[in-house]
Amino acid sequence: MVTIAVDAMGGENAPKSEVEGAIRAVRALELKVILVGQRDILKKELDQHPGARDLPIEIKHASEVVTMDDSAAKAFRTKRDSSIRIASRLVREGVAQGVVSAGNTGAVMATAKMVQGMVRGVDRPALASAFPTLKGRPVIVVDVGANVDCSATMLAQFAIMGDIYSRTIFHNARPRVGLLSIGEEEHKGNELTRSVTPILKSLPINFIGNVEGRDIYAGDTDVIVCDGFVGNIALKVSEGLVDMIAHMLREALKSTISRKVGYLLARSAFAEFKKRLDYSEYGGAPLLGVKGVCIITHGSSNANAMKNTIRVAAEFAEGRINERIEDELGRSAGFRTGPAAD
Amino acid sequence: MVTIAVDAMGGENAPKSEVEGAIRAVRALELKVILVGQRDILKKELDQHPGARDLPIEIKHASEVVTMDDSAAKAFRTKRDSSIRIASRLVREGVAQGVVSAGNTGAVMATAKMVQGMVRGVDRPALASAFPTLKGRPVIVVDVGANVDCSATMLAQFAIMGDIYSRTIFHNARPRVGLLSIGEEEHKGNELTRSVTPILKSLPINFIGNVEGRDIYAGDTDVIVCDGFVGNIALKVSEGLVDMIAHMLREALKSTISRKVGYLLARSAFAEFKKRLDYSEYGGAPLLGVKGVCIITHGSSNANAMKNTIRVAAEFAEGRINERIEDELGRSAGFRTGPAAD
């Protein structure tokens, strides 16, 4: 049975969402959760839920908490007994197979990289995120923020890791992998995209060429590769636009009586629509390329989002994604254009 | 009176939208339009509109048409009598003060740059686009696709040009200028954003620091600066997301009777909402930094979008934006970090 270590102090609603999410996860799925954080607080929170003591949930004490304002490097240096660090250590020691956190993204990434270590052949871990699409099936965008300045070799590794993610978790037999650029033609792009194209063509993946920003939501691509600066902008622009659209619709719908009545009649349609747009349904952003599993979710995650993230962490652990990455990067090692970091 | 040259053969609905847009523009505003394209076709189209012959609209013949599939460089080399080229030439010769096109963006940009020439002090022209925001007031993003690989000096010039655009067209006395990055803190970003920050701080603009992707739609910034690769991704991701959301809402709203009735009652709210999201309302994307005015609009522009674009071209010409750019770049010339191109 898979064990997932949950950083129970990281999110904005910690430890409430984390504890409730863990309870929902172990009730719905075959797995064990270790809640990492201040023992007294976690015990008290668990006791709010009748019957929780009989569930496969353990508490592991960690005296310190990394806040959203801490810098990643400083948190790693000075908070050696933080909940995120202890959680990562449980994975390194083999006590848990994966870690889940809604905490400070930079600190979680740095800790996972340094404590859990990197898969052989990976120069830099990358953050992947699943976006909803018109066709209903999500598309994986990688990297959405772990690496701001990327080499062609790094992007090629992201493509291989994203391909494995799509096959393992979304069961796409032969994922269509696209390179995010500003035009479909091969010559349209920047220095980085032009230099990575021949490498992507040489890999044993189903590379379909350049895709544009609007193709993210079209659903005709399964994996989209880009540097972490561009991927983060794509993700955040989308979040901002969804907020604006929701606000505009709300304003427009409450301005007259007939619109209000219309809204009441169609309310369930809006709820359904909101759910389809909700990123938390997809279960967080995995950090691909670290040993063991590390999944980062929104700081504002509720219990349902935490539960989904724990589920995805278990699926990653069971899918042995890291072993596949090591294996396939080893077989594709010829594409390297620069010195490796390992 | 300002004269605007309209590339009447460029768009997907050419020359219908172009001719109708020109008629609407000269009826609503004090300006003259020269429709550039195949004389017979344009004459026939104009004759569809009773009374059009008495309006301040002229036809200038151009025998060739640049298609969406033509490469920019090849079109410029081989189609020397294209409608876009003749339109740009009218501006160079002073017959018109600005050109408007719904044609091949790359070809329009290359032609404007080479035929009209660049404003002194500008290394590269930049494409600006106005995005709608939560606060109702649009934000200008520059560059949205003219330059994929940018230097810090180029981004600093984009900031100055965007600032002047915002002051002149949107009447912001002191536009808040932000740098698009992946975190608000100064150190969060890539090599380019970190290197441009000190330059932006030294300029006589109201630089507010880094902004994130989600801040585009928040409405707390008036000008957002980024390289053209990132800006194009932000623009296209937004277009794709709006399409997906519209589709999802439509599907959800027609699935049951009560939802359908609700939709009918609230229909005007959706129309209003769609209009606020419609980029064409903002009148196209100006190419900042070329002599004279050049405004590019969507290939799928309808007559209303064409009319708005012609209006914005006239406002640009009347606002003497180029002279301001030359003047303010001259005064800020100290920020150059590399050799100038002029």
XYZ file of C-alpha atoms in Angstrom:
684
model
C 0.000 0.000 0.000
C 1.291 3.435 -0.968
C 2.065 5.966 1.761
C 1.834 9.692 1.039
C 3.416 12.322 3.301
C 1.260 15.441 3.489
C 2.818 18.760 4.480
C -0.049 19.649 6.813
C 1.115 23.196 7.612
C 1.731 24.641 4.155
C -1.544 25.921 2.716
C -3.558 29.021 3.485
C -6.233 26.880 5.147
C -3.740 24.645 6.967
C -4.142 22.362 8.719
C -7.934 22.197 8.181
C -7.940 21.419 4.442
C -4.962 19.096 4.738
C -6.462 17.018 7.550
C -9.919 16.825 5.987
C -8.411 16.062 2.576
C -6.344 13.240 4.074
C -9.434 11.762 5.747
C -11.386 11.879 2.485
C -8.469 10.327 0.601
C -7.956 7.338 2.906
C -11.718 6.737 3.047
C -12.001 6.669 -0.747
C -8.735 4.988 -1.713
C -6.345 2.247 -0.691
C -3.533 4.313 0.800
C -1.956 5.574 3.982
C -1.279 9.215 4.854
C 1.344 10.681 7.181
C 0.388 14.217 8.244
C 3.554 16.214 8.876
C 3.477 19.241 11.187
C 3.032 20.400 14.761
C 1.729 17.366 16.599
C -0.600 19.101 19.062
C -2.310 21.145 16.404
C -2.739 18.189 14.065
C -4.037 15.935 16.826
C -6.633 18.498 17.807
C -7.711 18.944 14.199
C -7.973 15.179 13.616
C -10.108 14.866 16.744
C -12.688 17.150 15.149
C -13.537 14.239 12.852
C -15.329 11.311 14.550
C -13.710 7.992 13.704
C -10.562 9.561 12.280
C -8.395 7.759 14.826
C -9.236 4.414 13.248
C -8.137 5.484 9.768
C -4.701 4.759 8.271
C -3.442 8.260 9.135
C -0.317 8.937 11.194
C 1.138 12.164 12.529
C 4.843 12.979 12.194
C 6.013 15.956 14.232
C 7.825 18.902 12.622
C 8.427 21.953 14.784
C 8.840 24.610 12.084
C 6.657 26.030 9.310
C 7.791 27.645 6.054
C 5.566 30.640 5.289
C 4.565 32.012 1.893
C 6.893 34.981 2.521
C 10.020 32.923 3.227
C 12.579 32.827 0.430
C 13.166 29.281 -0.812
C 16.913 29.318 -0.191
C 16.656 30.842 3.279
C 13.872 28.484 4.341
C 15.987 25.535 3.271
C 19.055 26.811 5.138
C 17.425 27.916 8.371
C 14.243 25.883 8.890
C 15.737 22.413 9.073
C 12.782 21.022 11.001
C 10.040 22.415 8.763
C 7.015 20.317 7.849
C 7.926 20.327 4.154
C 11.487 19.224 4.869
C 10.451 16.411 7.183
C 7.877 15.275 4.623
C 10.525 15.150 1.886
C 12.837 13.288 4.241
C 10.165 10.606 4.747
C 10.261 10.033 0.978
C 14.040 9.909 0.853
C 14.062 7.346 3.679
C 11.477 5.227 1.874
C 8.887 5.624 4.644
C 6.602 7.415 2.170
C 6.514 7.210 -1.617
C 5.377 10.753 -2.253
C 4.916 14.179 -0.712
C 2.046 16.612 -1.205
C 2.160 20.307 -0.245
C 0.001 23.418 -0.633
C 2.853 25.514 0.734
C 5.428 27.941 -0.655
C 6.054 26.595 -4.176
C 9.684 27.738 -4.369
C 10.531 26.205 -1.002
C 8.755 22.933 -1.808
C 10.612 22.624 -5.132
C 14.014 23.440 -3.629
C 13.456 21.024 -0.746
C 12.287 18.172 -2.973
C 15.240 18.682 -5.283
C 17.806 18.751 -2.504
C 16.354 16.286 -0.002
C 14.761 13.714 -2.324
C 17.352 14.258 -5.065
C 16.980 14.074 -8.821
C 16.319 11.174 -11.124
C 19.452 10.192 -13.049
C 19.627 11.929 -16.418
C 17.445 14.890 -15.427
C 19.229 18.254 -15.414
C 16.416 20.153 -13.710
C 13.048 19.109 -12.309
C 10.056 20.699 -14.043
C 6.613 21.653 -12.781
C 3.755 20.231 -14.844
C 0.152 21.415 -14.790
C -2.958 19.928 -16.365
C -5.194 22.458 -18.147
C -8.847 21.779 -19.063
C -9.638 21.718 -22.804
C -12.560 22.040 -25.189
C -12.439 18.299 -25.849
C -12.822 17.474 -22.152
C -9.461 15.752 -21.891
C -6.792 17.775 -20.061
C -3.523 18.854 -21.641
C -0.274 18.820 -19.649
C 1.856 21.953 -19.843
C 5.444 21.590 -18.683
C 7.252 23.675 -17.310
C 4.894 26.103 -15.534
C 7.440 27.811 -13.339
C 10.296 25.709 -11.994
C 12.919 26.950 -14.501
C 12.853 30.444 -15.924
C 15.864 30.252 -18.241
C 15.983 26.970 -20.108
C 18.352 25.250 -22.537
C 17.206 23.137 -25.470
C 18.335 20.015 -23.592
C 16.105 20.913 -20.658
C 13.080 21.374 -22.926
C 13.761 18.013 -24.537
C 13.794 16.418 -21.095
C 10.523 18.172 -20.256
C 9.028 16.623 -23.396
C 10.068 13.122 -22.368
C 8.832 13.592 -18.803
C 5.526 15.092 -19.971
C 5.053 12.225 -22.405
C 5.482 9.676 -19.616
C 3.119 11.649 -17.332
C 0.434 11.666 -20.045
C 0.787 7.940 -20.734
C 0.818 6.925 -17.082
C -1.821 9.176 -15.524
C -4.109 10.049 -18.448
C -3.612 6.740 -20.263
C -2.846 8.294 -23.641
C -1.161 5.525 -25.606
C 0.757 7.920 -27.846
C 0.506 11.472 -26.518
C 0.701 14.295 -29.053
C 3.561 16.488 -27.863
C 3.679 20.120 -29.056
C 6.183 22.927 -28.593
C 4.607 26.204 -27.444
C 5.494 28.954 -29.899
C 4.024 31.899 -31.790
C 3.177 30.229 -35.082
C 2.697 26.726 -36.394
C 5.504 26.889 -38.924
C 8.813 25.546 -37.688
C 10.722 28.796 -38.258
C 8.241 30.805 -36.186
C 9.521 31.122 -32.672
C 12.445 32.381 -30.649
C 16.035 31.137 -30.465
C 15.118 28.511 -27.891
C 12.187 26.997 -29.787
C 14.134 26.899 -33.051
C 17.079 25.166 -31.393
C 14.962 22.548 -29.634
C 12.878 21.564 -32.689
C 15.457 19.212 -34.295
C 16.041 17.558 -30.912
C 12.323 16.982 -30.335
C 12.047 15.483 -33.821
C 14.795 12.994 -32.993
C 13.136 11.717 -29.809
C 10.972 8.565 -29.641
C 7.866 10.648 -28.921
C 4.912 11.723 -31.073
C 6.153 15.277 -31.653
C 3.568 17.267 -33.634
C 5.544 20.507 -34.028
C 4.796 24.024 -32.869
C 1.490 24.852 -31.214
C 0.211 28.349 -30.403
C -1.148 29.848 -27.201
C -4.739 29.252 -28.258
C -4.027 25.565 -28.848
C -3.639 24.987 -25.117
C -7.422 24.966 -24.719
C -8.266 23.390 -28.072
C -7.649 19.841 -26.846
C -5.760 18.602 -29.919
C -2.479 18.257 -28.014
C -1.740 16.105 -24.958
C 1.558 17.597 -23.799
C 2.813 21.146 -24.413
C 6.445 21.977 -23.728
C 7.760 25.468 -22.895
C 10.207 27.200 -20.594
C 8.973 27.890 -17.056
C 8.710 31.641 -17.558
C 6.354 31.298 -20.515
C 4.425 28.430 -18.889
C 3.907 30.413 -15.704
C 2.619 33.396 -17.682
C 0.191 31.114 -19.585
C -1.090 29.654 -16.300
C -1.461 32.970 -14.484
C -2.989 34.797 -17.455
C -5.610 32.036 -17.568
C -6.380 32.325 -13.870
C -6.725 36.093 -14.144
C -8.979 35.851 -17.174
C -11.268 33.290 -15.526
C -11.606 35.593 -12.501
C -12.438 38.548 -14.736
C -14.983 36.608 -16.771
C -16.685 35.261 -13.636
C -16.882 38.778 -12.230
C -18.238 40.292 -15.470
C -20.878 37.573 -15.788
C -21.970 38.043 -12.188
C -22.307 41.781 -12.660
C -24.208 41.421 -15.929
C -26.542 38.779 -14.475
C -27.639 40.735 -11.454
C -28.404 44.012 -13.183
C -32.091 43.416 -14.085
C -34.926 41.273 -12.734
C -35.298 39.088 -15.826
C -31.571 38.427 -15.910
C -31.659 37.482 -12.230
C -34.521 35.053 -12.820
C -32.638 33.687 -15.810
C -29.602 33.155 -13.664
C -31.596 31.283 -11.026
C -33.019 28.957 -13.666
C -29.614 28.320 -15.210
C -27.685 28.220 -11.951
C -26.766 24.555 -12.181
C -25.212 25.219 -15.588
C -22.871 27.738 -14.006
C -21.918 25.363 -11.219
C -21.099 22.659 -13.758
C -19.129 25.100 -15.855
C -17.137 26.347 -12.849
C -16.288 22.801 -11.906
C -14.915 22.059 -15.358
C -12.661 25.090 -15.131
C -11.464 24.271 -11.636
C -7.800 23.324 -11.746
C -7.956 21.690 -8.331
C -10.081 18.926 -9.842
C -6.982 17.822 -11.711
C -4.999 17.322 -8.539
C -2.128 19.744 -8.375
C 1.122 20.205 -10.254
C 3.663 17.368 -10.105
C 7.340 18.230 -9.922
C 8.710 15.875 -12.575
C 12.259 14.560 -12.321
C 12.756 14.330 -8.558
C 13.201 10.967 -6.856
C 9.996 9.828 -5.268
C 6.900 11.881 -5.939
C 6.296 15.552 -5.155
C 3.002 17.256 -5.983
C 2.371 20.924 -5.344
C -1.133 22.312 -5.093
C -2.612 25.802 -4.804
C -2.083 27.578 -1.497
C -5.830 28.149 -1.333
C -6.675 24.461 -1.826
C -9.763 23.172 -0.050
C -10.224 19.654 1.325
C -11.443 18.337 -2.017
C -8.396 19.686 -3.853
C -6.128 18.156 -1.195
C -7.867 14.813 -1.578
C -7.424 14.904 -5.350
C -3.780 15.825 -4.986
C -3.171 12.929 -2.607
C -4.888 10.622 -5.119
C -2.641 11.843 -7.940
C 0.465 11.411 -5.763
C -0.551 7.798 -5.157
C -1.129 7.260 -8.889
C 2.304 8.687 -9.631
C 3.911 6.407 -7.073
C 2.071 3.353 -8.381
C 2.852 4.286 -11.996
C 6.571 4.243 -11.214
C 6.983 7.391 -13.249
C 10.500 8.081 -11.992
C 11.809 4.714 -13.059
C 10.298 5.239 -16.488
C 11.862 8.695 -16.752
C 15.284 7.336 -15.822
C 14.897 4.500 -18.266
C 13.680 6.590 -21.207
C 16.129 9.442 -20.638
C 18.912 6.852 -20.596
C 17.754 5.488 -23.940
C 17.460 8.994 -25.439
C 20.740 10.238 -23.977
C 22.136 11.027 -27.423
C 20.186 14.279 -27.687
C 22.204 16.173 -25.115
C 23.518 19.426 -26.464
C 25.464 20.489 -23.412
C 27.080 19.042 -20.298
C 24.795 17.127 -17.963
C 24.329 18.258 -14.405
C 24.411 14.864 -12.700
C -8.286 66.570 -41.876
C -6.536 63.261 -41.301
C -6.353 60.750 -44.154
C -6.119 57.018 -43.427
C -5.036 54.484 -46.066
C -6.932 51.216 -45.668
C -5.467 48.008 -47.067
C -8.800 46.885 -48.525
C -7.657 43.422 -49.645
C -6.002 42.070 -46.493
C -8.667 40.572 -44.244
C -10.595 37.332 -44.429
C -13.761 39.262 -45.287
C -12.022 41.644 -47.715
C -13.064 43.875 -49.266
C -16.549 43.783 -47.696
C -15.595 44.602 -44.093
C -12.974 47.128 -45.193
C -15.354 49.056 -47.468
C -18.235 49.025 -45.006
C -15.898 49.929 -42.141
C -14.549 52.886 -44.132
C -18.071 54.113 -44.868
C -19.031 53.909 -41.199
C -15.823 55.684 -40.189
C -16.183 58.667 -42.523
C -19.861 59.003 -41.620
C -19.093 59.110 -37.900
C -15.826 61.018 -37.852
C -14.019 63.915 -39.475
C -11.578 62.020 -41.682
C -10.851 60.833 -45.195
C -10.172 57.224 -46.237
C -8.204 55.915 -49.207
C -9.164 52.328 -49.983
C -6.156 50.544 -51.482
C -6.652 47.485 -53.698
C -7.986 46.258 -57.021
C -9.958 49.192 -58.413
C -12.756 47.263 -60.147
C -13.505 45.123 -57.129
C -13.482 48.071 -54.750
C -15.645 50.195 -57.025
C -18.214 47.445 -57.267
C -18.227 46.973 -53.515
C -18.591 50.707 -52.862
C -21.531 50.847 -55.281
C -23.402 48.412 -53.049
C -23.789 51.275 -50.591
C -26.159 54.053 -51.705
C -24.632 57.474 -51.313
C -21.090 56.163 -50.824
C -19.838 58.062 -53.852
C -20.456 61.374 -52.077
C -18.371 60.424 -49.043
C -14.711 61.387 -48.544
C -13.502 57.984 -49.750
C -11.032 57.491 -52.600
C -9.764 54.366 -54.293
C -6.080 53.813 -54.999
C -5.310 50.901 -57.304
C -2.918 48.115 -56.270
C -2.711 45.083 -58.541
C -1.380 42.494 -56.088
C -2.618 40.950 -52.826
C -0.527 39.462 -50.014
C -2.233 36.331 -48.680
C -2.149 34.922 -45.157
C 0.109 32.117 -46.420
C 2.767 34.389 -47.947
C 5.984 34.705 -45.958
C 6.639 38.303 -44.911
C 10.065 38.507 -46.528
C 8.976 36.928 -49.791
C 5.852 39.079 -50.049
C 7.957 42.175 -49.574
C 10.469 41.089 -52.220
C 8.103 39.832 -54.908
C 4.757 41.649 -54.508
C 5.902 45.200 -55.072
C 2.439 46.352 -56.101
C 0.520 44.806 -53.207
C -2.267 46.704 -51.464
C -0.378 46.801 -48.179
C 2.755 48.142 -49.823
C 0.924 50.866 -51.761
C -0.920 51.834 -48.563
C 2.373 52.177 -46.669
C 3.796 54.176 -49.558
C 0.917 56.656 -49.284
C 1.997 57.277 -45.696
C 5.655 57.659 -46.618
C 4.699 60.180 -49.310
C 2.559 62.138 -46.857
C -0.641 61.532 -48.812
C -2.037 59.611 -45.826
C -1.084 59.860 -42.149
C -1.748 56.255 -41.237
C -2.355 52.783 -42.619
C -4.802 50.158 -41.379
C -4.691 46.475 -42.356
C -6.438 43.238 -41.423
C -3.931 41.299 -43.526
C -0.919 39.074 -42.921
C 0.565 40.514 -39.694
C 4.177 39.635 -40.508
C 3.956 41.179 -43.975
C 2.252 44.338 -42.689
C 4.919 44.814 -40.003
C 7.824 44.223 -42.387
C 6.328 46.552 -44.987
C 5.616 49.355 -42.517
C 9.120 49.075 -41.094
C 10.816 49.141 -44.482
C 8.562 51.472 -46.472
C 7.487 53.950 -43.774
C 10.753 53.645 -41.855
C 11.417 53.844 -38.136
C 11.199 56.714 -35.706
C 14.661 57.954 -34.705
C 15.874 56.276 -31.526
C 13.730 53.135 -31.911
C 15.694 49.918 -32.450
C 12.647 47.815 -33.331
C 8.959 48.596 -33.740
C 6.680 46.812 -31.266
C 3.116 45.598 -31.540
C 0.831 46.829 -28.763
C -2.547 45.390 -27.831
C -5.215 46.662 -25.455
C -6.683 43.999 -23.142
C -9.975 44.433 -21.265
C -9.722 44.483 -17.458
C -11.846 43.981 -14.359
C -11.821 47.723 -13.728
C -13.254 48.478 -17.162
C -10.234 50.430 -18.330
C -8.033 48.596 -20.832
C -4.384 47.750 -20.232
C -1.815 47.997 -23.028
C 0.503 45.021 -23.452
C 3.600 45.641 -25.550
C 5.111 43.677 -27.380
C 2.533 41.074 -28.466
C 4.503 39.525 -31.288
C 6.725 41.799 -33.345
C 10.008 40.789 -31.658
C 10.587 37.312 -30.301
C 14.096 37.735 -28.897
C 14.492 41.055 -27.111
C 17.302 42.949 -25.416
C 16.851 45.006 -22.252
C 17.191 48.177 -24.341
C 14.310 47.095 -26.553
C 12.075 46.436 -23.551
C 12.932 49.874 -22.152
C 11.897 51.422 -25.475
C 8.654 49.424 -25.394
C 7.973 50.909 -21.942
C 8.431 54.462 -23.189
C 6.307 53.868 -26.292
C 3.568 52.147 -24.272
C 3.565 54.996 -21.778
C 3.033 57.545 -24.558
C 0.292 55.370 -26.108
C -1.546 55.186 -22.782
C -1.290 58.937 -22.181
C -2.335 59.916 -25.695
C -5.129 57.467 -26.491
C -6.451 56.467 -23.065
C -5.726 59.824 -21.426
C -3.952 58.360 -18.413
C -2.005 61.251 -16.943
C 0.618 59.041 -15.347
C 0.285 55.459 -16.577
C 1.360 52.701 -14.202
C 3.946 50.690 -16.157
C 4.655 47.098 -15.071
C 7.134 44.471 -16.234
C 5.535 41.073 -16.934
C 7.260 38.418 -14.842
C 6.585 35.394 -12.654
C 6.529 37.040 -9.243
C 6.192 40.507 -7.803
C 9.605 40.579 -6.157
C 12.337 42.142 -8.226
C 14.561 39.040 -8.249
C 11.746 36.831 -9.566
C 12.039 36.584 -13.315
C 14.382 35.505 -16.048
C 17.687 36.995 -17.205
C 15.908 39.521 -19.407
C 13.505 40.845 -16.766
C 16.251 41.116 -14.158
C 18.508 43.036 -16.545
C 15.798 45.482 -17.628
C 14.579 46.343 -14.110
C 17.314 48.885 -13.259
C 16.835 50.554 -16.654
C 13.065 50.846 -16.172
C 13.650 52.366 -12.725
C 15.879 55.039 -14.250
C 13.317 56.153 -16.852
C 10.974 59.128 -16.396
C 7.935 56.827 -16.259
C 5.763 55.565 -13.389
C 7.378 52.113 -13.198
C 5.572 49.977 -10.610
C 7.821 46.895 -10.787
C 7.046 43.317 -11.747
C 3.484 42.233 -12.440
C 2.286 38.644 -12.911
C 0.209 37.039 -15.633
C -2.978 37.377 -13.618
C -2.412 41.113 -13.209
C -3.100 41.680 -16.914
C -6.839 41.429 -16.251
C -6.846 42.979 -12.778
C -6.837 46.535 -14.104
C -4.290 47.946 -11.646
C -1.675 48.507 -14.370
C -1.972 50.673 -17.503
C 0.991 49.398 -19.529
C 2.606 45.960 -19.311
C 5.967 45.377 -20.972
C 7.245 41.996 -22.168
C 9.094 40.417 -25.071
C 6.997 39.605 -28.131
C 7.155 35.845 -27.618
C 5.675 36.040 -24.132
C 3.169 38.749 -25.134
C 1.951 36.711 -28.066
C 1.464 33.658 -25.837
C -0.517 35.776 -23.330
C -2.740 37.112 -26.119
C -3.352 33.764 -27.799
C -3.878 31.861 -24.542
C -6.557 34.431 -23.679
C -8.292 34.062 -27.034
C -8.267 30.281 -26.710
C -9.620 30.375 -23.173
C -12.455 32.756 -24.095
C -13.438 30.418 -26.944
C -13.423 27.429 -24.606
C -15.440 29.196 -21.921
C -18.022 30.405 -24.452
C -18.352 26.863 -25.798
C -18.663 25.296 -22.344
C -21.300 27.813 -21.262
C -23.300 27.260 -24.440
C -23.216 23.498 -23.945
C -24.191 23.744 -20.288
C -27.011 26.216 -21.009
C -28.752 24.168 -23.646
C -28.767 20.851 -21.824
C -32.097 21.197 -19.925
C -35.328 23.127 -20.426
C -35.010 25.292 -17.323
C -31.468 26.226 -18.241
C -32.620 27.128 -21.744
C -35.376 29.350 -20.382
C -32.853 30.877 -18.002
C -30.555 31.594 -20.891
C -33.320 33.305 -22.872
C -34.138 35.544 -19.903
C -30.497 36.428 -19.355
C -29.542 36.640 -23.027
C -28.857 40.362 -23.024
C -26.390 39.838 -20.171
C -24.397 37.467 -22.351
C -24.405 39.876 -25.264
C -23.116 42.656 -23.018
C -20.491 40.380 -21.555
C -19.316 39.264 -24.993
C -18.997 42.831 -26.118
C -16.798 43.709 -23.158
C -14.488 40.835 -24.030
C -14.355 41.698 -27.720
C -10.891 42.888 -28.614
C -12.087 44.473 -31.841
C -13.912 47.098 -29.782
C -10.502 48.433 -28.829
C -9.508 49.053 -32.407
C -6.615 46.829 -33.384
C -2.952 46.631 -32.455
C -0.759 49.630 -33.274
C 2.785 49.027 -34.457
C 4.650 51.498 -32.270
C 7.880 53.068 -33.476
C 7.320 53.288 -37.233
C 7.029 56.651 -38.962
C 3.445 57.546 -39.599
C 0.807 55.282 -38.129
C 0.275 51.558 -38.741
C -2.533 49.650 -37.050
C -3.053 45.938 -37.523
C -6.372 44.309 -36.815
C -7.637 40.715 -36.718
C -7.891 38.944 -40.055
C -11.505 38.117 -39.178
C -12.445 41.737 -38.441
C -15.979 42.782 -39.312
C -17.055 46.246 -40.469
C -17.397 47.511 -36.904
C -13.872 46.403 -35.988
C -12.542 48.054 -39.158
C -14.335 51.267 -38.295
C -12.871 51.263 -34.784
C -9.402 50.584 -36.145
C -9.683 53.498 -38.588
C -10.804 55.703 -35.681
C -7.787 54.669 -33.586
C -5.446 55.300 -36.539
C -6.827 58.828 -36.808
C -6.403 59.364 -33.044
C -2.809 58.192 -33.285
C -2.144 60.544 -36.174
C -3.763 63.480 -34.378
C -1.954 62.644 -31.122
C 1.399 62.949 -32.901
C 2.579 59.846 -31.078
C 5.657 59.398 -33.238
C 6.965 62.859 -32.545
C 6.479 62.270 -28.840
C 8.291 58.936 -29.053
C 11.232 60.525 -30.868
C 11.328 63.352 -28.380
C 11.104 61.216 -25.239
C 13.514 58.551 -26.494
C 15.981 61.331 -27.260
C 15.670 62.641 -23.712
C 16.058 59.139 -22.232
C 18.895 58.133 -24.534
C 21.228 57.465 -21.601
C 19.663 54.093 -20.848
C 21.071 52.295 -23.877
C 22.940 49.174 -22.948
C 24.098 48.248 -26.401
C 24.740 49.803 -29.800
C 21.813 51.610 -31.370
C 20.416 50.470 -34.675
C 19.741 53.852 -36.253
